[in-house]
PDB file of C-alpha atoms in Angstrom:
ATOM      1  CA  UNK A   1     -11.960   4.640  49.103  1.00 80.00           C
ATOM      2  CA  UNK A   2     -12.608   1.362  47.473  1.00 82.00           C
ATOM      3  CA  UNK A   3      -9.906  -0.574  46.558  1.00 90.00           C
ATOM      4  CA  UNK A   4      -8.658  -3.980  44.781  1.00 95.00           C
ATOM      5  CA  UNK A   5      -5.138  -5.888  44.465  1.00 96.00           C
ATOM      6  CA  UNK A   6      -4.148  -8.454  41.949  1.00 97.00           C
ATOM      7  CA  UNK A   7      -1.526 -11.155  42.685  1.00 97.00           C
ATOM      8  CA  UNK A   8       0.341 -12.177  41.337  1.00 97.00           C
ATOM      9  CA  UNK A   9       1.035  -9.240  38.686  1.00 96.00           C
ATOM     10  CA  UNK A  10       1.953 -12.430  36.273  1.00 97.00           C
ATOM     11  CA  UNK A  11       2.182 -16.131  36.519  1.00 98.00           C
ATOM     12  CA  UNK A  12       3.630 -18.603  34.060  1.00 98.00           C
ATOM     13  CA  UNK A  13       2.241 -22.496  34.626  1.00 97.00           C
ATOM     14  CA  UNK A  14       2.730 -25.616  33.096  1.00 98.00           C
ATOM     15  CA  UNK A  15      -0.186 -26.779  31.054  1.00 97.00           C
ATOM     16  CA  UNK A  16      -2.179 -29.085  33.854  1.00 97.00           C
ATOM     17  CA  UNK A  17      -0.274 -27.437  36.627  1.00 97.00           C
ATOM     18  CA  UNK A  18      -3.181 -26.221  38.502  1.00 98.00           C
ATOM     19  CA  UNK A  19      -2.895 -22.541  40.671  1.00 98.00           C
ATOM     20  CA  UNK A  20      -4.771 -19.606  42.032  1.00 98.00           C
ATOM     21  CA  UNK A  21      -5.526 -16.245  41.670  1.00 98.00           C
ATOM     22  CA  UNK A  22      -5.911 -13.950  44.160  1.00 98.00           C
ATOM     23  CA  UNK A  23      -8.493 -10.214  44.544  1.00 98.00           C
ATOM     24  CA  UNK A  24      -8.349  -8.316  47.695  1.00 97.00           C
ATOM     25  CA  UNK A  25     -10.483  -5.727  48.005  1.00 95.00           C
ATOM     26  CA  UNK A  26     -11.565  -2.593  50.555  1.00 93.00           C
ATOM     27  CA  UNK A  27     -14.841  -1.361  49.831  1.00 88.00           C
ATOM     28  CA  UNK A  28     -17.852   0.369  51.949  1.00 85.00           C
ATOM     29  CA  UNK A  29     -20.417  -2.329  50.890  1.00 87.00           C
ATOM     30  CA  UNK A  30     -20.067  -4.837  48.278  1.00 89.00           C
ATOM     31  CA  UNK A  31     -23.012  -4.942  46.092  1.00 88.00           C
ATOM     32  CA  UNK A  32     -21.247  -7.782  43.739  1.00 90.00           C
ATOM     33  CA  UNK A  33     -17.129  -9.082  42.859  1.00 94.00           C
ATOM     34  CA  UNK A  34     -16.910 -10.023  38.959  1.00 94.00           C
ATOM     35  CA  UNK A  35     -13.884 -11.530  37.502  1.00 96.00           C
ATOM     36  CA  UNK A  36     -13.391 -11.133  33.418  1.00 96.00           C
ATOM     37  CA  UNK A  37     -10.716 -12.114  30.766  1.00 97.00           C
ATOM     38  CA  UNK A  38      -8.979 -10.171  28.758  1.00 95.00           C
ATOM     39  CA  UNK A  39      -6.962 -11.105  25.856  1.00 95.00           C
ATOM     40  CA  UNK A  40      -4.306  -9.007  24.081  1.00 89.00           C
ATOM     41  CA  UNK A  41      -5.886  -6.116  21.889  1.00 86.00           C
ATOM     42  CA  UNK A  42      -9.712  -6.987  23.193  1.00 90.00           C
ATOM     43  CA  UNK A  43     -12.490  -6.057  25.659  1.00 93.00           C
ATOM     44  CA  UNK A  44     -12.732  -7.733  28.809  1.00 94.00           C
ATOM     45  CA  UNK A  45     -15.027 -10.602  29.031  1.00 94.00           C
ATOM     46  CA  UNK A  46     -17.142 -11.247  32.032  1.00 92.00           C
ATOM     47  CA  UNK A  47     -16.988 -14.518  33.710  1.00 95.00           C
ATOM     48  CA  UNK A  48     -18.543 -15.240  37.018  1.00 91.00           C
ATOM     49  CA  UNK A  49     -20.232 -12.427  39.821  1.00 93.00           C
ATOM     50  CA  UNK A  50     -20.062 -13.250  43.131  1.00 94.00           C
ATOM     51  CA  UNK A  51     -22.065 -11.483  46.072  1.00 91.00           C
ATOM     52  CA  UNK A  52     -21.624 -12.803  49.148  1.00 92.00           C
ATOM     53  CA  UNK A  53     -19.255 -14.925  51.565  1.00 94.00           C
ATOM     54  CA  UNK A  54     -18.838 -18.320  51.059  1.00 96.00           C
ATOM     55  CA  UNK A  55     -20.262 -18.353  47.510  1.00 96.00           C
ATOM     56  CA  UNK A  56     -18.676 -20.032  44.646  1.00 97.00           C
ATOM     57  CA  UNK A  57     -18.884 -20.362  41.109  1.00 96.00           C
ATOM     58  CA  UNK A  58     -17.745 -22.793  38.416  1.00 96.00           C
ATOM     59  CA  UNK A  59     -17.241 -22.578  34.412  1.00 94.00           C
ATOM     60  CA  UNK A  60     -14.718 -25.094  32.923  1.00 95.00           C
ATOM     61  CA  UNK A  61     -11.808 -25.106  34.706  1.00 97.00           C
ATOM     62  CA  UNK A  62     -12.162 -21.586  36.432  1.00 98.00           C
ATOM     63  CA  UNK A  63     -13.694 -21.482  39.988  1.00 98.00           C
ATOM     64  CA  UNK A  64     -14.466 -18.415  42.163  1.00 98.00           C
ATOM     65  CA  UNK A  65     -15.003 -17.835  45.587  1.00 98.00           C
ATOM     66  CA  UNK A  66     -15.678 -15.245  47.520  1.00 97.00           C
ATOM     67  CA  UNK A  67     -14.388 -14.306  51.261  1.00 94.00           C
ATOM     68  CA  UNK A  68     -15.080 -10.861  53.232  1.00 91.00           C
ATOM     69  CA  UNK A  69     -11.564  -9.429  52.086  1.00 93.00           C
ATOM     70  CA  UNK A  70     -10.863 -11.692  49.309  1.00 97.00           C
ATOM     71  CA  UNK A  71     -11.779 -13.767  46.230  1.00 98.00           C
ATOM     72  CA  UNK A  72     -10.196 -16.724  44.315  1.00 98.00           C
ATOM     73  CA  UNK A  73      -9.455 -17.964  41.088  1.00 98.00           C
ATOM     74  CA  UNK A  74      -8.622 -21.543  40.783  1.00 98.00           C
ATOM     75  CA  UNK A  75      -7.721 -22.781  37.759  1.00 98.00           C
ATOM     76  CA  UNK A  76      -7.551 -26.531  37.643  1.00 98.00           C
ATOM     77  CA  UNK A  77      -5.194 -28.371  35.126  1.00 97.00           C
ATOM     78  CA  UNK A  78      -5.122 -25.310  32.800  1.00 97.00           C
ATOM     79  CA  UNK A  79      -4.525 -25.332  29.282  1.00 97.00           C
ATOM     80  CA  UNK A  80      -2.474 -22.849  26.761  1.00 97.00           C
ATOM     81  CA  UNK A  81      -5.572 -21.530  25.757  1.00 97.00           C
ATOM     82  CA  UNK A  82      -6.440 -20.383  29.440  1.00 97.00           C
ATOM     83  CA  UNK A  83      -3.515 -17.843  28.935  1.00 98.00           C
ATOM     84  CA  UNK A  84      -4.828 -14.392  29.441  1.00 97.00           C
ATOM     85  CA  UNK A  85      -5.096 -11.460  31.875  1.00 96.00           C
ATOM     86  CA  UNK A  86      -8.116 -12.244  34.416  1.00 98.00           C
ATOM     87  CA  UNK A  87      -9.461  -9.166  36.186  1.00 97.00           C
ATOM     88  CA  UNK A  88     -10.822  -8.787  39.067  1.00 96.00           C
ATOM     89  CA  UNK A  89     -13.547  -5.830  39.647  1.00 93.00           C
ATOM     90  CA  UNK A  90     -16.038  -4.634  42.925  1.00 91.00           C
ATOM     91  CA  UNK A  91     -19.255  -2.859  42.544  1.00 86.00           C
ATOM     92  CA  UNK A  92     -20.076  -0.837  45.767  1.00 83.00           C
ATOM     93  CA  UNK A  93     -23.536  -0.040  47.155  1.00 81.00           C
ATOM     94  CA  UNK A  94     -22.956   3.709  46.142  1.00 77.00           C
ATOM     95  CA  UNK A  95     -26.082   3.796  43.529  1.00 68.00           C
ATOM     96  CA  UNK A  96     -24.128   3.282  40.643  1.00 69.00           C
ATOM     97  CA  UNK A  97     -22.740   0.701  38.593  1.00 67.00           C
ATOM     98  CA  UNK A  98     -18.907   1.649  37.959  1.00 75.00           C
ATOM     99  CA  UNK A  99     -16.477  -0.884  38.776  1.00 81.00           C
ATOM    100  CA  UNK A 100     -13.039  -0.653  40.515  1.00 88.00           C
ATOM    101  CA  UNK A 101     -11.093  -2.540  38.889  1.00 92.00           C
ATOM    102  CA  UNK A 102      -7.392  -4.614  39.992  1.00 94.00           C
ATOM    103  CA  UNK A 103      -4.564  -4.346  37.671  1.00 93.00           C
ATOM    104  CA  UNK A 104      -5.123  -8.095  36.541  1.00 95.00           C
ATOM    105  CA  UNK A 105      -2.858 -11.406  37.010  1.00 97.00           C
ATOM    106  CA  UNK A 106      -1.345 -12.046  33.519  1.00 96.00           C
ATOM    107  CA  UNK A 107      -1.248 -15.778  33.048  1.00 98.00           C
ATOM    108  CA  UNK A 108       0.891 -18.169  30.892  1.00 98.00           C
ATOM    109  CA  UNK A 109       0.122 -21.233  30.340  1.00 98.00           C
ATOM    110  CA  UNK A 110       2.856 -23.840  28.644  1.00 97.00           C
ATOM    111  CA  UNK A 111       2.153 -26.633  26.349  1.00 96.00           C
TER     112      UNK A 111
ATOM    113  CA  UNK B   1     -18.683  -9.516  18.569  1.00 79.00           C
ATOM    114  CA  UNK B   2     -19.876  -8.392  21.895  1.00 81.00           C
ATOM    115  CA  UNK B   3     -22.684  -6.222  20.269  1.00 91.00           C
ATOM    116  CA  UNK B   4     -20.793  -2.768  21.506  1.00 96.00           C
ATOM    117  CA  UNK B   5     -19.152  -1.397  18.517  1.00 97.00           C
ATOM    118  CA  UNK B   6     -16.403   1.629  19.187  1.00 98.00           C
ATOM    119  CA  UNK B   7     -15.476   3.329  16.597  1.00 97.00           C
ATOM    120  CA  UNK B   8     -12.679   3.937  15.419  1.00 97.00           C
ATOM    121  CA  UNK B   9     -10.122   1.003  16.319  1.00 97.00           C
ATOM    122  CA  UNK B  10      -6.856   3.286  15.794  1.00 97.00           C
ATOM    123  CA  UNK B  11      -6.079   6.876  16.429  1.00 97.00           C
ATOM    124  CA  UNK B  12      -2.983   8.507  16.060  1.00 98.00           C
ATOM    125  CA  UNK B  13      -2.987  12.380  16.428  1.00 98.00           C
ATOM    126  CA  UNK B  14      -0.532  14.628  17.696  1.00 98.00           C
ATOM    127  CA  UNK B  15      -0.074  16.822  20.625  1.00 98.00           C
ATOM    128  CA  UNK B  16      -2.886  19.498  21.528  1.00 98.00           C
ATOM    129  CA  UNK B  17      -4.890  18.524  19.073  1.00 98.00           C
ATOM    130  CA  UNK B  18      -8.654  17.160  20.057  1.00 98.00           C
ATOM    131  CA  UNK B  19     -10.201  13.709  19.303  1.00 98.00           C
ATOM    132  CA  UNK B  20     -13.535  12.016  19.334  1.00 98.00           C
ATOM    133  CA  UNK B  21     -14.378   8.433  20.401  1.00 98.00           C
ATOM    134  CA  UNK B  22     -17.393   6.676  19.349  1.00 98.00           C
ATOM    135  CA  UNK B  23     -19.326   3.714  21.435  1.00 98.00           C
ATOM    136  CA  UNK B  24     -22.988   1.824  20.290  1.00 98.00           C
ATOM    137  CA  UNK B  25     -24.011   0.018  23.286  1.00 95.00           C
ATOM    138  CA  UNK B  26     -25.188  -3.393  22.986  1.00 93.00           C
ATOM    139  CA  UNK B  27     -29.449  -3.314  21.996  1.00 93.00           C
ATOM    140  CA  UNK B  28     -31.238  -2.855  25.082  1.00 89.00           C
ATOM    141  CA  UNK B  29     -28.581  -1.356  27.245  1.00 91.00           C
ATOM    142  CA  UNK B  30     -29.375   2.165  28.989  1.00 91.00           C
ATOM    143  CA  UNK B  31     -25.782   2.784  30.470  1.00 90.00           C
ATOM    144  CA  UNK B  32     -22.453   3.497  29.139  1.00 92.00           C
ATOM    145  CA  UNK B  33     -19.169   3.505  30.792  1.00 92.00           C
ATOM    146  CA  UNK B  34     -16.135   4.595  29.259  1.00 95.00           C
ATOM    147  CA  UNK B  35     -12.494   3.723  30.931  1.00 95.00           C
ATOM    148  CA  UNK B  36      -9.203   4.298  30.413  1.00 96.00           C
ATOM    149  CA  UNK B  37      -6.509   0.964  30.243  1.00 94.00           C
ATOM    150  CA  UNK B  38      -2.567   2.198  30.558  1.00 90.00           C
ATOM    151  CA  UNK B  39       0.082  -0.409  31.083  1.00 78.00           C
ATOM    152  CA  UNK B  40       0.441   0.600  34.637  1.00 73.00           C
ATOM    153  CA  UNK B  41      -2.888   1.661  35.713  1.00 76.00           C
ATOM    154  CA  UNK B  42      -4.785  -0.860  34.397  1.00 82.00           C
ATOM    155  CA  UNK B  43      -8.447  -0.351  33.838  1.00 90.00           C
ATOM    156  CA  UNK B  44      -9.542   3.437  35.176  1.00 92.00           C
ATOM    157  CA  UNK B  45     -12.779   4.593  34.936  1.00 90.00           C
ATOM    158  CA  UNK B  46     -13.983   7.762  33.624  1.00 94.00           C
ATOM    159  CA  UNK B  47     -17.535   8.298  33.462  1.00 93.00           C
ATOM    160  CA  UNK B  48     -20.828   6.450  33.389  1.00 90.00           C
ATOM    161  CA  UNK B  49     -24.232   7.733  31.215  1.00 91.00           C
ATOM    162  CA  UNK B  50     -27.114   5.982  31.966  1.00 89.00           C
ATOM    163  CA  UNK B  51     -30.076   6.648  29.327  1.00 92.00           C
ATOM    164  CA  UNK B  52     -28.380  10.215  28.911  1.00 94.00           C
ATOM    165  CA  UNK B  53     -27.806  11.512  32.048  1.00 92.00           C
ATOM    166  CA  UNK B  54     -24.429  11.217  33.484  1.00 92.00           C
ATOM    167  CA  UNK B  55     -24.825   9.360  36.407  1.00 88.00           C
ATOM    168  CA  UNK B  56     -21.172   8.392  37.583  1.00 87.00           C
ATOM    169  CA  UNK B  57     -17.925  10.397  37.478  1.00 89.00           C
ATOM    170  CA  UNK B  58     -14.346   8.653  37.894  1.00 89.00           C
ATOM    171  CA  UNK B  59     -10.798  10.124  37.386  1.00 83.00           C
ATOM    172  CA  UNK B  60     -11.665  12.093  34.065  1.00 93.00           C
ATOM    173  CA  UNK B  61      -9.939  14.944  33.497  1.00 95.00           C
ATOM    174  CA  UNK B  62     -11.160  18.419  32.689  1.00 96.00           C
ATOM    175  CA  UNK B  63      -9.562  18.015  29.081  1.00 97.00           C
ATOM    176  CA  UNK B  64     -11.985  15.101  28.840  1.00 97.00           C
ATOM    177  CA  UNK B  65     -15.821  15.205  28.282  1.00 97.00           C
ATOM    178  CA  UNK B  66     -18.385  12.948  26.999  1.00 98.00           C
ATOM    179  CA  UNK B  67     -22.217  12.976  26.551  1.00 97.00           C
ATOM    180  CA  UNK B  68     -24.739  10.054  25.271  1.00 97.00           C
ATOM    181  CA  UNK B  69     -27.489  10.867  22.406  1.00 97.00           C
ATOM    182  CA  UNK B  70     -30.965   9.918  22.593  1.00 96.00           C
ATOM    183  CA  UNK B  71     -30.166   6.913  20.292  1.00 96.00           C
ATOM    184  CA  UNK B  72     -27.721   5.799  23.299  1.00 96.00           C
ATOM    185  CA  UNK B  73     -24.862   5.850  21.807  1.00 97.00           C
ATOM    186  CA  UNK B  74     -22.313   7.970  23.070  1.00 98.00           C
ATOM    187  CA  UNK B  75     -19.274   9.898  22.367  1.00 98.00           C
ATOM    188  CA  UNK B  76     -15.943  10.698  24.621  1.00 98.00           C
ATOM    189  CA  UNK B  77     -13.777  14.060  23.895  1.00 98.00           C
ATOM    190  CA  UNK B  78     -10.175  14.183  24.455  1.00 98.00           C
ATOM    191  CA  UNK B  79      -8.826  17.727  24.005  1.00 98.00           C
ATOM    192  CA  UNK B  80      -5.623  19.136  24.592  1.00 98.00           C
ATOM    193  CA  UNK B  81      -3.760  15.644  24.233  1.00 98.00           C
ATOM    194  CA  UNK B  82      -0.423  14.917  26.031  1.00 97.00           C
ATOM    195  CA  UNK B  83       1.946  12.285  25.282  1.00 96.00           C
ATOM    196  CA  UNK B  84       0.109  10.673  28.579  1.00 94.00           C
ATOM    197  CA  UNK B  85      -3.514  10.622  26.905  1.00 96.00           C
ATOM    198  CA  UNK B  86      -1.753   7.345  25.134  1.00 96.00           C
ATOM    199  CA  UNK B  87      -3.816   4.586  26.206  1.00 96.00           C
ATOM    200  CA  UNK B  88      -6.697   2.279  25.290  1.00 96.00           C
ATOM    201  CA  UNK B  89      -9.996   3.658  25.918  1.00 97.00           C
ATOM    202  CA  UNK B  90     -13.349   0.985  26.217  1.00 97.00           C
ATOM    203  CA  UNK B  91     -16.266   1.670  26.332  1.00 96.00           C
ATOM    204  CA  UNK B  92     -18.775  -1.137  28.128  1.00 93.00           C
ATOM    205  CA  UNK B  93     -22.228  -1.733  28.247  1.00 92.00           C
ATOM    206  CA  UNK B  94     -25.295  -2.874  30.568  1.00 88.00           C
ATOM    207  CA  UNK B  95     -28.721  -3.012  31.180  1.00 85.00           C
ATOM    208  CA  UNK B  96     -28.567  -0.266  33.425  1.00 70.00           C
ATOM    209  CA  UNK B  97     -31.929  -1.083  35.234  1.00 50.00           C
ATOM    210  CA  UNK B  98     -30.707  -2.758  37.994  1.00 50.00           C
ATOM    211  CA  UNK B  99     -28.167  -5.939  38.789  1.00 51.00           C
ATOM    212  CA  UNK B 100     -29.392  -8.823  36.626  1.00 56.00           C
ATOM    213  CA  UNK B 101     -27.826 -12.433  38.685  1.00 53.00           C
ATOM    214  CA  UNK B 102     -24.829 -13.577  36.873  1.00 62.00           C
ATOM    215  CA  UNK B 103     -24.469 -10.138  34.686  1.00 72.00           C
ATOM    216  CA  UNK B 104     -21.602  -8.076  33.839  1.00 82.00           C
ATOM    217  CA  UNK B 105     -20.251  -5.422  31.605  1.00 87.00           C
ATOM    218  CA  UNK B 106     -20.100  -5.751  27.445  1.00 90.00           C
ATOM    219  CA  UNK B 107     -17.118  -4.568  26.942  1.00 93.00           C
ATOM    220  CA  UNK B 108     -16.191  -3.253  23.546  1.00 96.00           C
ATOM    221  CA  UNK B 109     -12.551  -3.852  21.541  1.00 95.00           C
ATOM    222  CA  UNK B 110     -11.688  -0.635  22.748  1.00 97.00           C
ATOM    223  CA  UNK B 111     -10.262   2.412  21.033  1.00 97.00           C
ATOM    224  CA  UNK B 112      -6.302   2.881  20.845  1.00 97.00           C
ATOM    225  CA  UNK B 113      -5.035   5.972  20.806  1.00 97.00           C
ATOM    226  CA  UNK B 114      -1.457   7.456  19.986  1.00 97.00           C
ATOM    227  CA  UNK B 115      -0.369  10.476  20.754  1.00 97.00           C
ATOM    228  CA  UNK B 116       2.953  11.319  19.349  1.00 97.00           C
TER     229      UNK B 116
END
């Protein structure tokens, strides 16, 4: 059964105190890994999909990358307004697109 | 405004009693998804529609139905409610005809339901 863990659950950081985010995940084959933001009371919004091994993706001061078992988050010298819940979804190769999705690191960021 | 609209915003209803949730997928998009977002679940999903069909099933209970209309939008039933059904349901969006590079869900603002 596919499968994806967050951690941490939450993490508070120091505006320009740069950290990562981490996504496990078990799945038969992994057609794509998307991360999204959520903010309190809205949708989540999609930021980066990854598909293979070694890739990597950049906007602002996020960057993913993607392992076999594992993707990262890095967020470099963050800002309060980076504060958020970031998910972390896989899509399998099952012939449908649902995600699984991980419960989601809930960051703070501190002026 | 991610251009899926989900109607309404608030529900509060009581026990037993049946709702309906409303989702317009963003123009263009074939498939609907509709999950379920508890505080300690996170995001579950339920069921996907792709240009009318139902084409995915998730952890939706028998209480729980949905279909999509030939316009696209589409609607989820909650019957029976329990205290439990209290969550936020979204519904999300996407092109549906295959994996687009760099392409995720549009999510909606979600629905949040009560159940007292």
């Amino acid at each position: 059964e596919d499968q994806v863990t967050q951690s941490p659950e939450a993490l508070r950081l120091q505006e320009g105190e740069s950290s990562s985010l981490n996504c496990s995940y078990t799945v038969s084959g992994l057609r794509g890994l998307f991360w999204y933001r959520q903010d309190p009371g809205k949708g989540p919004e999609f930021l980066f999909t990854l598909y293979s091994a070694g890739e990597e993706k950049e906007k602002e001061r996020l960057k993913a990358t993607l392992t076999k078992k594992e993707s990262f988050l890095h967020i470099t010298a963050p800002k309060p307004e980076d504060s958020a819940t970031y998910l972390c979804a896989v899509q399998d190769t099952s012939g449908t697109y649902k995600y699984i999705f991980g419960t989601g690191t809930r960051l703070k960021v501190l002026a | 405004d991610s251009g899926v609209t989900q109607t309404p915003k608030h529900l509060i209803t009581a026990t037993g009693q049946r709702v309906t949730l409303r989702c317009s997928p963003r123009s263009g998009d074939l498939s609907v998804y509709w999950y379920q977002q508890s505080l300690d679940q996170g995001l579950q999903f339920l069921i996907q529609y792709y240009n009318g069909e139902e084409r995915a099933k998730g952890n939706i209970l028998e209480r729980f139905s949905a279909q999509q209309f030939p316009d696209l939008h589409s609607e989820l039933n909650l019957s029976s409610l329990e205290l439990g059904d209290s969550a936020l349901y979204f519904c999300a969006s996407s092109p549906g005809a295959g994996i687009l590079p760099n392409y995720g869900y549009t999510f909606g603002s979600g629905t949040r339901l009560t159940v007292v």
